[in-house]
Amino acid sequence: MEKESMISELVRLVGRENVLSSAMHYRLYEYDASLIRSKPDCIVLPTSTEQVAKVVKFAHDHKIRVIARGAGTNLSGGSVSIQGGIAIVMTKMNQILDMDIENLRVVVQPGVVTLDLKNVLAKHGYLYQPDPASEKVTTIGGNFGENAGGPHCLKYGVTSNHVLGAEIVLADGQVVQVGGKSLDNPGYDLMGVLGASEGTLAIVTKAVLRIMPKAEAVKTMLCIYNSIEDGGNTVTAIIGAGIIPATLEMMDNLTIKAVEEAYHVGFPIDAAAILIIELDGLKDGMDRVTERILAICREHNVREIRVAKDQAERDKIWAGRKGAFGAVGRLRPNYLVNDGTVPRTRLPETLAKVVEIGKKYKLPIANVFHAGDGNLHPLILFDERDKDELERVHAAATEIMKVCADMGGTISGEHGIGVEKLHGMSMIFSAKDIAAMKRVKEAFDPLNLMNPGKVLPETEKAA
Amino acid sequence: MSNANQMALALKEMVGEANAILDPDRIKAYAVDGMAPKAVVAPGSVEEVSKLLAYANAEKLAVAPRGNGTKMAQGGVPRKLDVVLSMLRINRMTEHDVPNLSLSVQAGMTLSALQEKLAATGKGSFLPLDPPYTSQATIGGIIATNSSGPQRYLYSTARDLLLGLKAVSPNGDIVAFGGKTVKNVSGYDMTKLMIGSWGALGVITEITTKLLPLPEASATLLVSFETLAKAGSLTRKVLHSALLPSAMELMDRKASGQLGEKEKYLVAFNLEGVGEAVERQVPEIGEMGKKEGAVDTKVLKGQDERSLWLRVRDFALVTKAPVILKSNFVISGQAEILGSYEKMAQDAGVDCAFIGHAGNGILTTYILENGVAKTGPLVDLIGKFTAEAAKHDGNLVVESCPSELKAKISVWGQPRTDMVVMRRLKEKMDPFDVLNPGRFVGEL
């Protein structure tokens, strides 16, 4: 279909005010937080489920590709229109539809910003647990599509553990309900497979989320180390002692320095590593568990321990952690972040390998990670104008993925496969595994119109 | 040679003569809803399962996977049944990563055998699932049917615990999904899709799961009430408090009596975890109960406590209930729905006992022996129960019932709009209808 007639048809379907097609807009929607860029053929910002359904049906009838998109903070190219098509931007659908506190559920449109929702819930004394570092800007729809994590996922699980139902638009424009406010609905767990499917199966137009009452007590500790191995070994020892805190976060020296320079949160810039350990739950026994954790830290040569005395001190520590990517981003023009994940006991040796890879490719790597989950975030720093450096970055990233796979881990813990990690899928899945996933894709989207070219690599060998 | 003989030969060759049952008299015990298979086979390895399914796929045979058979009365009447596939010989723990708190175990091991091993290793850990049929249920059966128990209130269900699984696709492909990390977004989350899929998309051969350290302390608190409204009010207050029981079960007078307690409305709390927290919550919830008008509170520890929860989990065995219904609905509907169910059952003259996961919006109805004789009223009652659950955003699944009844009711409740996707999934993943045809939702 000619671009011009496509645009005028979309204007007819959703209104002029909800269609963008200027050169500037194409540039604004050509990227996400990865290095991948590609312009969509048209951008629509629907305001209702009906509009989404109409656009998708129109696209289906004319075999045009569609790519759903939220705030574009995803880190692997998942929301970039690599094969053109219509970018369906969900940010105008940003209403909290139903605060059903009685049933511990909220129903939201996908464009609701995660932190906005959390702030509204906090006023009622309730929590939506997932807390991706980008929660200030990311949308619930995007969080679900990527299955976003965050520090508190160690104890509470990732986004898909908290999204229990959805209204979705299928590839042909049909609107169906999946899951719901109640648990254990009969049938296949379609919600389960939709989480992390990166918009390749359907577009979510409403989501039912689980909320919970705020914990009675929280304790946040900042543990400072002179050696990164000691920090890593502490993590392993805490889990090994049978303690699963709410968070177990770690940062290396490069990250600490960058964060301190950017935010002045009081991190010691000469430390080799810091751990942020948080406990939550009932106040009873918490002091004793804290003492056990601190004893483990001491056994592993902790240099200094700071226990946050109040909410303000806690907020300061977390501001440092959540701002880490931004702070590191100030060091060089670009960074590429991996999120390979390993069994948590193999964290120290994996880290050592990451350091080696940085040396081998002559690239600075800042490390900030969800240590308790074994989820690494090596931020490889570079300047994309330097073509040689850019090549080394991709080689290093691939090598890090391989290390994680070889450690019995996986290539992506929470950022998604998108386009960036497609070539790593064969490190962890056989052609048969991928063929089974492809059958799911075909069942949802027989014409391969929904965000094509993402998540599943081409596998000619696949049976 | 006849087709039947050819099949018999082929199966024997695949799994070994000793592991194939072909004698019609012995096969009878494996009939599903009165339909006897032509053979029962027990492969000894994943490769043998793969060969078997590839053969079934080529020959268009219908296969029903089976563990210890505790849930064979569940589901729709099979459209076809050729081979029952017993997973009992594939039953090893393949990896127990103690410091990582993760475990890989094959489908045929029973959960109780597994828990014993876990408790005895290192500092002790457990897989936080407590589904019915405690001593018999196998890992594969529990996961394939997404079976759960009272402790799901704190620990949730398989979808929030499993890290990965291995399965054999209907075409014989051996596939692995997820992994052993607690976070993983590489590829589609096929693990969740397989959990609760009733073996209709693949035969689960192994799971990898998180484990939890054994709790320091545990206690159980029973709070009894004369009225359902007051009992319901207590569950609501605890649900919205910062307190963290691991189980909160609400039961009617009948169920309470059957468990050997006074015939009152009973709320049973399990508290476990850090010692201090258990010590605090027991009296605190007791006080909350008294404020709501409780007539009695009782604390159980040790053997008494374990024995009570065993009887709750295995209530189906305790009562020998021939019909079991599971309703789901929004959490706040618990007491109201239990109340309407009681009244409906009374009006129909059907004898029932009710136990609900009060913090999850799940209510199980056990129809007792003397209720089942009246098929007409029973069919009508199941319809009314389903409609009532549906009014509260829920549904009703018949977890167990005699085959004769299945012709007259919908065992999977009211169909929903997502049926269109489920149908396409089944067609794509199992085009020749090899696995459990007819038994799952929408007669898939």
XYZ file of C-alpha atoms in Angstrom, chain B residues 48-211:
164
model
C 12.013 -43.367 24.844
C 9.207 -40.847 25.424
C 10.417 -39.039 22.320
C 10.361 -42.225 20.229
C 6.945 -43.097 21.529
C 5.428 -39.719 20.697
C 7.069 -39.615 17.278
C 5.500 -43.014 16.615
C 2.112 -41.901 17.934
C 2.297 -38.769 15.820
C 3.051 -40.767 12.698
C 0.391 -43.377 13.432
C -2.138 -40.793 14.696
C -2.523 -42.493 18.046
C -3.999 -40.742 21.068
C -1.755 -40.691 24.131
C -2.652 -39.792 27.723
C 0.327 -39.066 30.008
C -0.041 -40.303 33.573
C 1.792 -40.217 36.896
C 0.178 -41.951 39.816
C -3.247 -41.309 38.363
C -4.637 -39.077 41.113
C -6.210 -36.704 38.588
C -7.360 -39.122 35.914
C -11.012 -38.443 36.789
C -10.489 -34.800 35.938
C -11.040 -33.292 32.504
C -13.415 -34.017 29.657
C -14.169 -37.501 28.353
C -11.345 -38.475 25.963
C -12.266 -38.269 22.305
C -9.893 -41.147 21.685
C -7.400 -43.120 23.747
C -4.803 -45.554 22.434
C -1.870 -45.419 24.801
C -1.508 -44.438 28.442
C 2.003 -43.131 28.976
C 3.205 -43.749 32.515
C 5.978 -41.388 33.609
C 6.719 -43.268 36.810
C 10.065 -44.660 35.664
C 11.400 -41.229 34.755
C 11.814 -40.158 38.318
C 15.307 -38.953 39.150
C 16.543 -35.776 40.745
C 18.888 -34.605 38.005
C 20.464 -31.616 39.740
C 20.230 -30.215 43.241
C 22.230 -27.015 43.392
C 22.101 -26.503 47.144
C 23.847 -23.113 47.435
C 21.931 -21.757 44.446
C 18.621 -22.983 45.956
C 17.556 -24.575 42.689
C 16.571 -28.073 41.684
C 15.935 -30.121 38.581
C 13.762 -33.176 38.991
C 12.032 -35.524 36.590
C 8.295 -35.866 36.216
C 7.766 -39.274 37.779
C 9.085 -38.558 41.259
C 6.441 -37.957 43.907
C 6.471 -34.593 45.606
C 6.579 -36.225 49.032
C 9.688 -38.257 48.168
C 11.283 -35.108 46.847
C 10.467 -33.047 49.933
C 12.016 -35.726 52.143
C 15.259 -35.584 50.190
C 15.347 -31.802 50.202
C 14.722 -31.550 53.926
C 17.569 -33.970 54.601
C 20.143 -32.220 52.425
C 22.401 -29.509 53.845
C 20.510 -26.976 55.938
C 17.268 -28.237 54.441
C 15.051 -26.702 51.793
C 11.639 -27.328 50.276
C 9.630 -26.828 47.140
C 6.777 -24.616 48.353
C 3.899 -26.516 46.764
C 1.360 -28.399 48.869
C -1.221 -29.843 46.470
C -3.712 -32.606 47.273
C -2.884 -36.326 47.206
C 0.184 -35.647 49.302
C 1.856 -39.012 49.204
C 0.957 -39.999 45.640
C 1.015 -36.917 43.410
C 3.991 -36.788 41.053
C 5.885 -33.691 40.031
C 4.797 -34.087 36.408
C 1.127 -34.442 37.302
C 1.213 -31.529 39.719
C 2.816 -29.210 37.180
C 0.766 -30.375 34.209
C -2.439 -29.712 36.147
C -1.115 -26.663 38.034
C -2.192 -28.289 41.264
C -1.776 -26.221 44.410
C -2.687 -26.101 48.084
C -3.232 -23.830 51.095
C 0.305 -22.451 51.169
C -0.130 -20.768 47.811
C -1.321 -17.808 49.876
C 2.307 -16.946 50.686
C 4.334 -18.926 48.180
C 2.088 -18.682 45.104
C 1.842 -21.453 42.516
C 4.057 -23.208 39.988
C 3.957 -20.289 37.540
C 5.837 -18.151 40.054
C 8.261 -20.882 41.140
C 9.433 -22.767 38.079
C 12.559 -21.580 36.304
C 12.372 -23.909 33.361
C 11.253 -27.283 32.134
C 11.940 -29.996 29.631
C 9.232 -31.640 27.607
C 8.629 -33.830 24.618
C 6.529 -32.173 21.922
C 3.678 -34.125 20.336
C 5.896 -34.768 17.296
C 8.592 -36.339 19.466
C 10.918 -33.322 19.654
C 12.775 -33.119 22.961
C 12.634 -29.465 23.986
C 13.957 -27.375 26.875
C 12.611 -24.000 27.949
C 13.693 -21.427 30.517
C 16.777 -22.407 32.494
C 18.032 -22.361 36.059
C 18.350 -18.641 36.643
C 15.703 -16.850 38.682
C 15.278 -14.314 35.901
C 15.048 -15.165 32.251
C 13.447 -13.414 29.300
C 15.279 -15.282 26.554
C 12.616 -16.405 24.102
C 8.974 -17.031 24.880
C 8.079 -18.126 28.390
C 7.083 -21.606 27.295
C 7.466 -22.842 30.854
C 4.379 -20.925 31.934
C 2.504 -22.082 28.849
C 3.220 -25.718 29.723
C 2.243 -25.388 33.390
C -1.401 -26.351 33.721
C -1.685 -27.312 30.039
C -2.772 -30.828 30.946
C -0.120 -32.464 28.840
C -2.052 -31.293 25.792
C 0.883 -29.350 24.326
C 3.696 -31.667 25.333
C 4.701 -34.243 27.905
C 6.624 -32.619 30.749
C 9.668 -34.761 31.539
C 11.615 -32.542 33.939
C 11.228 -29.274 35.790
C 13.732 -26.815 37.203
C 12.505 -24.819 40.151
C 13.466 -22.404 42.874
C 13.611 -23.805 46.377
